[in-house]
Amino acid sequence: GAGVSQSPSNKVTEKGKDVELRCDPISGHTALYWYRQRLGQGLEFLIYFQGNSAPDKSGLPSDRFSAERTGESVSTLTIQRTQQEDSAVYLCASRTRETQYFGPGTRLLVL
Amino acid sequence: AQSVTQPDIHITVSEGASLELRCNYSYGATPYLFWYVQSPGQGLQLLLKYFSGDTLVQGIKGFEAEFKRSQSSFNLRKPSVHWSDAAEYFCAALGDATNKLIFGTGTLLAVQP
């Protein structure tokens, strides 16, 4: 079946602009995660959605970052007033039981 | 604090040689453990996982990992490396009181011909 998909694959934006990243999880996966991966570093947890529960936003680095999820489907991660330090790969994962399956990521470059 | 450590940032092996990538975890109880591989420009692909039971787990692409409670380790091994194995490898752990994966910083594997 289809895996986790993310769009766009790459995004170049100017400092100060807003960007929106999309994640389509695997059908039937109730849990969805967003991670950030800076160059040469590991994955940094951002936010976690589980069903209709309130999301765990404990990893969001600032109030410029927000995410939404419609039911158990698509999620969008929004970064407002982007800064150069936001440049990274943003990975989405959906989970069945204990295992997370990752999308290919969105490479964001803030100039 | 819960943590996952991958002590080797970068490893180079010759094609056909054996490989062992180290991973240590620090958790109050035995977490669920995972190895993921990330090829250049790609997302993370699950290689294998350990939840309980047999401490030697087999994964895809000929990889295996051994859980050693006494050493808090979950090292990844492959008996004969192929050039296509060049990638970055991440160890991760999931604690029983959280739904968050904690990742190590990754080990970048280079394969020499």
PDB file of C-alpha atoms in Angstrom:
ATOM      1  CA  GLY A   1       0.000   0.000   0.000  1.00  0.00           C
ATOM      2  CA  ALA A   2       0.967   3.641  -0.197  1.00  0.00           C
ATOM      3  CA  GLY A   3       3.402   4.983   2.318  1.00  0.00           C
ATOM      4  CA  VAL A   4       3.565   8.356   3.991  1.00  0.00           C
ATOM      5  CA  SER A   5       3.738  11.154   1.460  1.00  0.00           C
ATOM      6  CA  GLN A   6       4.880  14.715   1.937  1.00  0.00           C
ATOM      7  CA  SER A   7       4.699  17.823  -0.184  1.00  0.00           C
ATOM      8  CA  PRO A   8       6.429  19.777  -1.433  1.00  0.00           C
ATOM      9  CA  SER A   9       9.651  17.802  -1.726  1.00  0.00           C
ATOM     10  CA  ASN A  10      11.670  20.978  -1.665  1.00  0.00           C
ATOM     11  CA  LYS A  11      10.819  24.513  -0.682  1.00  0.00           C
ATOM     12  CA  VAL A  12      12.935  27.622  -1.007  1.00  0.00           C
ATOM     13  CA  THR A  13      11.592  30.727   0.640  1.00  0.00           C
ATOM     14  CA  GLU A  14      12.704  34.142   1.704  1.00  0.00           C
ATOM     15  CA  LYS A  15      13.253  35.067   5.302  1.00  0.00           C
ATOM     16  CA  GLY A  16      10.061  36.401   6.827  1.00  0.00           C
ATOM     17  CA  LYS A  17       7.681  34.500   4.580  1.00  0.00           C
ATOM     18  CA  ASP A  18       5.248  31.850   5.819  1.00  0.00           C
ATOM     19  CA  VAL A  19       5.449  28.253   4.599  1.00  0.00           C
ATOM     20  CA  GLU A  20       3.059  25.338   4.810  1.00  0.00           C
ATOM     21  CA  LEU A  21       4.181  21.730   4.637  1.00  0.00           C
ATOM     22  CA  ARG A  22       1.820  18.848   4.038  1.00  0.00           C
ATOM     23  CA  CYS A  23       1.793  15.254   5.219  1.00  0.00           C
ATOM     24  CA  ASP A  24      -0.477  12.431   4.075  1.00  0.00           C
ATOM     25  CA  PRO A  25      -0.182   9.533   6.509  1.00  0.00           C
ATOM     26  CA  ILE A  26      -0.738   5.878   5.821  1.00  0.00           C
ATOM     27  CA  SER A  27      -4.446   5.154   5.768  1.00  0.00           C
ATOM     28  CA  GLY A  28      -5.683   3.856   9.081  1.00  0.00           C
ATOM     29  CA  HIS A  29      -2.758   5.172  11.113  1.00  0.00           C
ATOM     30  CA  THR A  30      -4.206   7.189  13.946  1.00  0.00           C
ATOM     31  CA  ALA A  31      -0.933   8.681  15.174  1.00  0.00           C
ATOM     32  CA  LEU A  32       1.066  11.263  13.252  1.00  0.00           C
ATOM     33  CA  TYR A  33       4.363  12.936  14.095  1.00  0.00           C
ATOM     34  CA  TRP A  34       6.406  15.821  12.760  1.00  0.00           C
ATOM     35  CA  TYR A  35      10.189  15.940  13.158  1.00  0.00           C
ATOM     36  CA  ARG A  36      12.879  18.376  12.130  1.00  0.00           C
ATOM     37  CA  GLN A  37      16.308  17.255  10.935  1.00  0.00           C
ATOM     38  CA  ARG A  38      18.949  19.915  10.707  1.00  0.00           C
ATOM     39  CA  LEU A  39      22.015  19.319   8.594  1.00  0.00           C
ATOM     40  CA  GLY A  40      24.267  16.730  10.195  1.00  0.00           C
ATOM     41  CA  GLN A  41      21.992  16.211  13.167  1.00  0.00           C
ATOM     42  CA  GLY A  42      19.503  13.659  14.359  1.00  0.00           C
ATOM     43  CA  LEU A  43      15.764  13.998  14.375  1.00  0.00           C
ATOM     44  CA  GLU A  44      14.147  16.533  16.639  1.00  0.00           C
ATOM     45  CA  PHE A  45      10.549  15.855  17.717  1.00  0.00           C
ATOM     46  CA  LEU A  46       8.154  18.701  16.985  1.00  0.00           C
ATOM     47  CA  ILE A  47       4.543  17.620  17.482  1.00  0.00           C
ATOM     48  CA  TYR A  48       2.404  14.493  17.836  1.00  0.00           C
ATOM     49  CA  PHE A  49      -1.246  13.865  16.975  1.00  0.00           C
ATOM     50  CA  GLN A  50      -3.204  10.880  18.270  1.00  0.00           C
ATOM     51  CA  GLY A  51      -6.783  10.506  17.115  1.00  0.00           C
ATOM     52  CA  ASN A  52      -9.002  13.206  18.541  1.00  0.00           C
ATOM     53  CA  SER A  53      -6.801  13.874  21.556  1.00  0.00           C
ATOM     54  CA  ALA A  54      -5.141  17.221  22.075  1.00  0.00           C
ATOM     55  CA  PRO A  55      -1.815  17.219  20.217  1.00  0.00           C
ATOM     56  CA  ASP A  56       1.481  17.056  22.066  1.00  0.00           C
ATOM     57  CA  LYS A  57       3.146  20.301  21.042  1.00  0.00           C
ATOM     58  CA  SER A  58       6.036  20.059  23.465  1.00  0.00           C
ATOM     59  CA  GLY A  59       8.669  19.956  20.725  1.00  0.00           C
ATOM     60  CA  LEU A  60       7.661  23.050  18.811  1.00  0.00           C
ATOM     61  CA  PRO A  61      10.649  25.426  19.011  1.00  0.00           C
ATOM     62  CA  SER A  62       8.689  28.683  18.980  1.00  0.00           C
ATOM     63  CA  ASP A  63       5.217  30.105  18.532  1.00  0.00           C
ATOM     64  CA  ARG A  64       6.031  30.612  14.853  1.00  0.00           C
ATOM     65  CA  PHE A  65       5.489  26.886  14.430  1.00  0.00           C
ATOM     66  CA  SER A  66       2.036  25.331  14.378  1.00  0.00           C
ATOM     67  CA  ALA A  67       0.412  22.212  13.009  1.00  0.00           C
ATOM     68  CA  GLU A  68      -3.044  20.953  12.333  1.00  0.00           C
ATOM     69  CA  ARG A  69      -4.546  17.626  11.516  1.00  0.00           C
ATOM     70  CA  THR A  70      -7.971  16.957  10.127  1.00  0.00           C
ATOM     71  CA  GLY A  71      -9.339  13.852  11.805  1.00  0.00           C
ATOM     72  CA  GLU A  72      -7.020  10.969  11.046  1.00  0.00           C
ATOM     73  CA  SER A  73      -5.878  12.237   7.689  1.00  0.00           C
ATOM     74  CA  VAL A  74      -3.785  15.048   6.324  1.00  0.00           C
ATOM     75  CA  SER A  75      -1.628  17.215   8.529  1.00  0.00           C
ATOM     76  CA  THR A  76      -0.079  20.575   7.775  1.00  0.00           C
ATOM     77  CA  LEU A  77       2.897  22.142   9.513  1.00  0.00           C
ATOM     78  CA  THR A  78       3.011  25.907   9.237  1.00  0.00           C
ATOM     79  CA  ILE A  79       6.051  28.038   9.917  1.00  0.00           C
ATOM     80  CA  GLN A  80       5.347  31.751  10.119  1.00  0.00           C
ATOM     81  CA  ARG A  81       7.910  34.495   9.511  1.00  0.00           C
ATOM     82  CA  THR A  82      10.575  31.967   8.568  1.00  0.00           C
ATOM     83  CA  GLN A  83      14.130  32.440   9.765  1.00  0.00           C
ATOM     84  CA  GLN A  84      17.320  31.061   8.298  1.00  0.00           C
ATOM     85  CA  GLU A  85      17.687  28.685  11.230  1.00  0.00           C
ATOM     86  CA  ASP A  86      14.430  27.047  10.151  1.00  0.00           C
ATOM     87  CA  SER A  87      16.278  25.564   7.181  1.00  0.00           C
ATOM     88  CA  ALA A  88      16.066  21.815   7.639  1.00  0.00           C
ATOM     89  CA  VAL A  89      14.370  18.668   6.452  1.00  0.00           C
ATOM     90  CA  TYR A  90      10.922  18.291   7.959  1.00  0.00           C
ATOM     91  CA  LEU A  91       9.875  14.675   8.293  1.00  0.00           C
ATOM     92  CA  CYS A  92       6.435  13.306   8.950  1.00  0.00           C
ATOM     93  CA  ALA A  93       5.710   9.856  10.298  1.00  0.00           C
ATOM     94  CA  SER A  94       2.561   7.903  10.956  1.00  0.00           C
ATOM     95  CA  ARG A  95       2.332   5.072  13.406  1.00  0.00           C
ATOM     96  CA  THR A  96       0.665   1.733  13.740  1.00  0.00           C
ATOM     97  CA  ARG A  97       1.043   0.186  17.176  1.00  0.00           C
ATOM     98  CA  GLU A  98       4.635   0.912  18.206  1.00  0.00           C
ATOM     99  CA  THR A  99       6.247   1.423  14.796  1.00  0.00           C
ATOM    100  CA  GLN A 100       6.588   4.744  12.989  1.00  0.00           C
ATOM    101  CA  TYR A 101       6.798   4.938   9.218  1.00  0.00           C
ATOM    102  CA  PHE A 102       8.393   7.992   7.706  1.00  0.00           C
ATOM    103  CA  GLY A 103       7.714  10.076   4.656  1.00  0.00           C
ATOM    104  CA  PRO A 104      10.491  11.315   2.354  1.00  0.00           C
ATOM    105  CA  GLY A 105      10.570  14.727   3.977  1.00  0.00           C
ATOM    106  CA  THR A 106      10.361  18.314   2.819  1.00  0.00           C
ATOM    107  CA  ARG A 107      13.664  20.133   2.418  1.00  0.00           C
ATOM    108  CA  LEU A 108      13.178  23.732   3.451  1.00  0.00           C
ATOM    109  CA  LEU A 109      15.729  26.375   2.629  1.00  0.00           C
ATOM    110  CA  VAL A 110      15.228  29.861   3.998  1.00  0.00           C
ATOM    111  CA  LEU A 111      17.316  32.474   2.213  1.00  0.00           C
TER     112      LEU A 111
ATOM    113  CA  ALA B   1      16.698  11.688  31.112  1.00  0.00           C
ATOM    114  CA  GLN B   2      15.895   9.257  28.355  1.00  0.00           C
ATOM    115  CA  SER B   3      18.541   9.244  25.673  1.00  0.00           C
ATOM    116  CA  VAL B   4      19.991   7.274  22.793  1.00  0.00           C
ATOM    117  CA  THR B   5      23.674   7.460  22.004  1.00  0.00           C
ATOM    118  CA  GLN B   6      25.437   6.523  18.811  1.00  0.00           C
ATOM    119  CA  PRO B   7      29.112   6.999  19.603  1.00  0.00           C
ATOM    120  CA  ASP B   8      30.357   6.744  16.036  1.00  0.00           C
ATOM    121  CA  ILE B   9      29.572   9.755  13.873  1.00  0.00           C
ATOM    122  CA  HIS B  10      31.218   8.372  10.768  1.00  0.00           C
ATOM    123  CA  ILE B  11      32.408   4.879   9.815  1.00  0.00           C
ATOM    124  CA  THR B  12      34.126   3.690   6.653  1.00  0.00           C
ATOM    125  CA  VAL B  13      34.271   0.013   5.727  1.00  0.00           C
ATOM    126  CA  SER B  14      35.378  -1.864   2.647  1.00  0.00           C
ATOM    127  CA  GLU B  15      32.800  -3.580   0.517  1.00  0.00           C
ATOM    128  CA  GLY B  16      32.439  -7.162   1.667  1.00  0.00           C
ATOM    129  CA  ALA B  17      33.684  -6.427   5.163  1.00  0.00           C
ATOM    130  CA  SER B  18      31.564  -6.911   8.252  1.00  0.00           C
ATOM    131  CA  LEU B  19      29.858  -3.980   9.963  1.00  0.00           C
ATOM    132  CA  GLU B  20      28.814  -3.158  13.477  1.00  0.00           C
ATOM    133  CA  LEU B  21      27.149   0.140  14.390  1.00  0.00           C
ATOM    134  CA  ARG B  22      26.867   0.906  18.055  1.00  0.00           C
ATOM    135  CA  CYS B  23      23.833   2.140  19.934  1.00  0.00           C
ATOM    136  CA  ASN B  24      23.357   2.636  23.662  1.00  0.00           C
ATOM    137  CA  TYR B  25      20.231   3.752  25.422  1.00  0.00           C
ATOM    138  CA  SER B  26      19.436   5.247  28.768  1.00  0.00           C
ATOM    139  CA  TYR B  27      15.939   4.505  29.988  1.00  0.00           C
ATOM    140  CA  GLY B  28      14.350   3.504  33.258  1.00  0.00           C
ATOM    141  CA  ALA B  29      12.994   0.318  31.739  1.00  0.00           C
ATOM    142  CA  THR B  30      13.738  -1.520  28.542  1.00  0.00           C
ATOM    143  CA  PRO B  31      12.352   0.576  25.731  1.00  0.00           C
ATOM    144  CA  TYR B  32      11.251  -0.542  22.339  1.00  0.00           C
ATOM    145  CA  LEU B  33      14.269  -0.214  20.052  1.00  0.00           C
ATOM    146  CA  PHE B  34      14.543   0.542  16.368  1.00  0.00           C
ATOM    147  CA  TRP B  35      17.118   0.986  13.636  1.00  0.00           C
ATOM    148  CA  TYR B  36      16.320   3.200  10.666  1.00  0.00           C
ATOM    149  CA  VAL B  37      18.367   3.901   7.551  1.00  0.00           C
ATOM    150  CA  GLN B  38      18.329   7.138   5.591  1.00  0.00           C
ATOM    151  CA  SER B  39      19.783   7.168   2.105  1.00  0.00           C
ATOM    152  CA  PRO B  40      20.790  10.524   0.619  1.00  0.00           C
ATOM    153  CA  GLY B  41      17.732  12.600  -0.161  1.00  0.00           C
ATOM    154  CA  GLN B  42      15.391   9.981   1.220  1.00  0.00           C
ATOM    155  CA  GLY B  43      13.234   9.564   4.278  1.00  0.00           C
ATOM    156  CA  LEU B  44      13.865   7.040   7.011  1.00  0.00           C
ATOM    157  CA  GLN B  45      13.309   3.363   6.302  1.00  0.00           C
ATOM    158  CA  LEU B  46      12.776   0.916   9.140  1.00  0.00           C
ATOM    159  CA  LEU B  47      15.442  -1.798   9.191  1.00  0.00           C
ATOM    160  CA  LEU B  48      14.375  -3.708  12.267  1.00  0.00           C
ATOM    161  CA  LYS B  49      12.856  -3.420  15.711  1.00  0.00           C
ATOM    162  CA  TYR B  50      13.013  -5.058  19.107  1.00  0.00           C
ATOM    163  CA  PHE B  51      10.115  -5.197  21.510  1.00  0.00           C
ATOM    164  CA  SER B  52      10.720  -8.328  23.568  1.00  0.00           C
ATOM    165  CA  GLY B  53      11.647 -11.983  23.276  1.00  0.00           C
ATOM    166  CA  ASP B  54      14.583 -13.209  21.251  1.00  0.00           C
ATOM    167  CA  THR B  55      17.401 -10.704  21.715  1.00  0.00           C
ATOM    168  CA  LEU B  56      18.750 -11.216  18.205  1.00  0.00           C
ATOM    169  CA  VAL B  57      16.439  -9.669  15.654  1.00  0.00           C
ATOM    170  CA  GLN B  58      16.626  -9.951  11.921  1.00  0.00           C
ATOM    171  CA  GLY B  59      15.792  -7.096   9.630  1.00  0.00           C
ATOM    172  CA  ILE B  60      15.674  -6.219   6.001  1.00  0.00           C
ATOM    173  CA  LYS B  61      18.663  -6.010   3.666  1.00  0.00           C
ATOM    174  CA  GLY B  62      20.590  -8.619   5.637  1.00  0.00           C
ATOM    175  CA  PHE B  63      20.877  -6.557   8.812  1.00  0.00           C
ATOM    176  CA  GLU B  64      20.511  -7.874  12.322  1.00  0.00           C
ATOM    177  CA  ALA B  65      20.740  -6.338  15.765  1.00  0.00           C
ATOM    178  CA  GLU B  66      21.342  -7.760  19.197  1.00  0.00           C
ATOM    179  CA  PHE B  67      19.755  -6.407  22.352  1.00  0.00           C
ATOM    180  CA  LYS B  68      22.005  -6.658  25.405  1.00  0.00           C
ATOM    181  CA  ARG B  69      20.286  -5.552  28.578  1.00  0.00           C
ATOM    182  CA  SER B  70      23.453  -5.709  30.654  1.00  0.00           C
ATOM    183  CA  GLN B  71      25.149  -3.227  28.348  1.00  0.00           C
ATOM    184  CA  SER B  72      22.063  -1.167  27.484  1.00  0.00           C
ATOM    185  CA  SER B  73      23.014  -1.692  23.877  1.00  0.00           C
ATOM    186  CA  PHE B  74      21.324  -2.510  20.612  1.00  0.00           C
ATOM    187  CA  ASN B  75      24.096  -2.757  18.035  1.00  0.00           C
ATOM    188  CA  LEU B  76      23.390  -3.195  14.361  1.00  0.00           C
ATOM    189  CA  ARG B  77      25.393  -5.717  12.367  1.00  0.00           C
ATOM    190  CA  LYS B  78      25.805  -6.976   8.861  1.00  0.00           C
ATOM    191  CA  PRO B  79      28.240  -9.763   7.907  1.00  0.00           C
ATOM    192  CA  SER B  80      29.100  -8.400   4.452  1.00  0.00           C
ATOM    193  CA  VAL B  81      28.536  -4.804   3.460  1.00  0.00           C
ATOM    194  CA  HIS B  82      27.454  -3.822  -0.035  1.00  0.00           C
ATOM    195  CA  TRP B  83      28.155  -0.465  -1.677  1.00  0.00           C
ATOM    196  CA  SER B  84      24.428   0.266  -1.610  1.00  0.00           C
ATOM    197  CA  ASP B  85      24.518   0.196   2.198  1.00  0.00           C
ATOM    198  CA  ALA B  86      26.225   3.591   2.232  1.00  0.00           C
ATOM    199  CA  ALA B  87      23.759   5.766   4.123  1.00  0.00           C
ATOM    200  CA  GLU B  88      23.084   7.252   7.517  1.00  0.00           C
ATOM    201  CA  TYR B  89      21.832   4.946  10.233  1.00  0.00           C
ATOM    202  CA  PHE B  90      19.734   6.018  13.170  1.00  0.00           C
ATOM    203  CA  CYS B  91      19.026   4.133  16.350  1.00  0.00           C
ATOM    204  CA  ALA B  92      15.827   5.094  18.164  1.00  0.00           C
ATOM    205  CA  ALA B  93      13.983   4.137  21.318  1.00  0.00           C
ATOM    206  CA  LEU B  94      10.391   4.380  22.454  1.00  0.00           C
ATOM    207  CA  GLY B  95       9.726   4.430  26.171  1.00  0.00           C
ATOM    208  CA  ASP B  96       6.627   2.833  27.625  1.00  0.00           C
ATOM    209  CA  ALA B  97       5.449   6.082  29.175  1.00  0.00           C
ATOM    210  CA  THR B  98       5.701   8.128  26.048  1.00  0.00           C
ATOM    211  CA  ASN B  99       4.729   7.961  22.425  1.00  0.00           C
ATOM    212  CA  LYS B 100       7.815   9.809  21.275  1.00  0.00           C
ATOM    213  CA  LEU B 101      10.762   8.203  19.566  1.00  0.00           C
ATOM    214  CA  ILE B 102      14.090   9.389  20.859  1.00  0.00           C
ATOM    215  CA  PHE B 103      16.750   9.274  18.153  1.00  0.00           C
ATOM    216  CA  GLY B 104      20.481   9.016  18.304  1.00  0.00           C
ATOM    217  CA  THR B 105      22.485  11.502  16.290  1.00  0.00           C
ATOM    218  CA  GLY B 106      23.147   8.988  13.551  1.00  0.00           C
ATOM    219  CA  THR B 107      26.141   7.178  12.097  1.00  0.00           C
ATOM    220  CA  LEU B 108      27.162   7.949   8.545  1.00  0.00           C
ATOM    221  CA  LEU B 109      28.429   4.842   6.791  1.00  0.00           C
ATOM    222  CA  ALA B 110      30.763   5.081   3.826  1.00  0.00           C
ATOM    223  CA  VAL B 111      31.637   1.981   1.810  1.00  0.00           C
ATOM    224  CA  GLN B 112      34.945   1.745  -0.001  1.00  0.00           C
ATOM    225  CA  PRO B 113      35.219  -0.366  -3.149  1.00  0.00           C
TER     226      PRO B 113
END
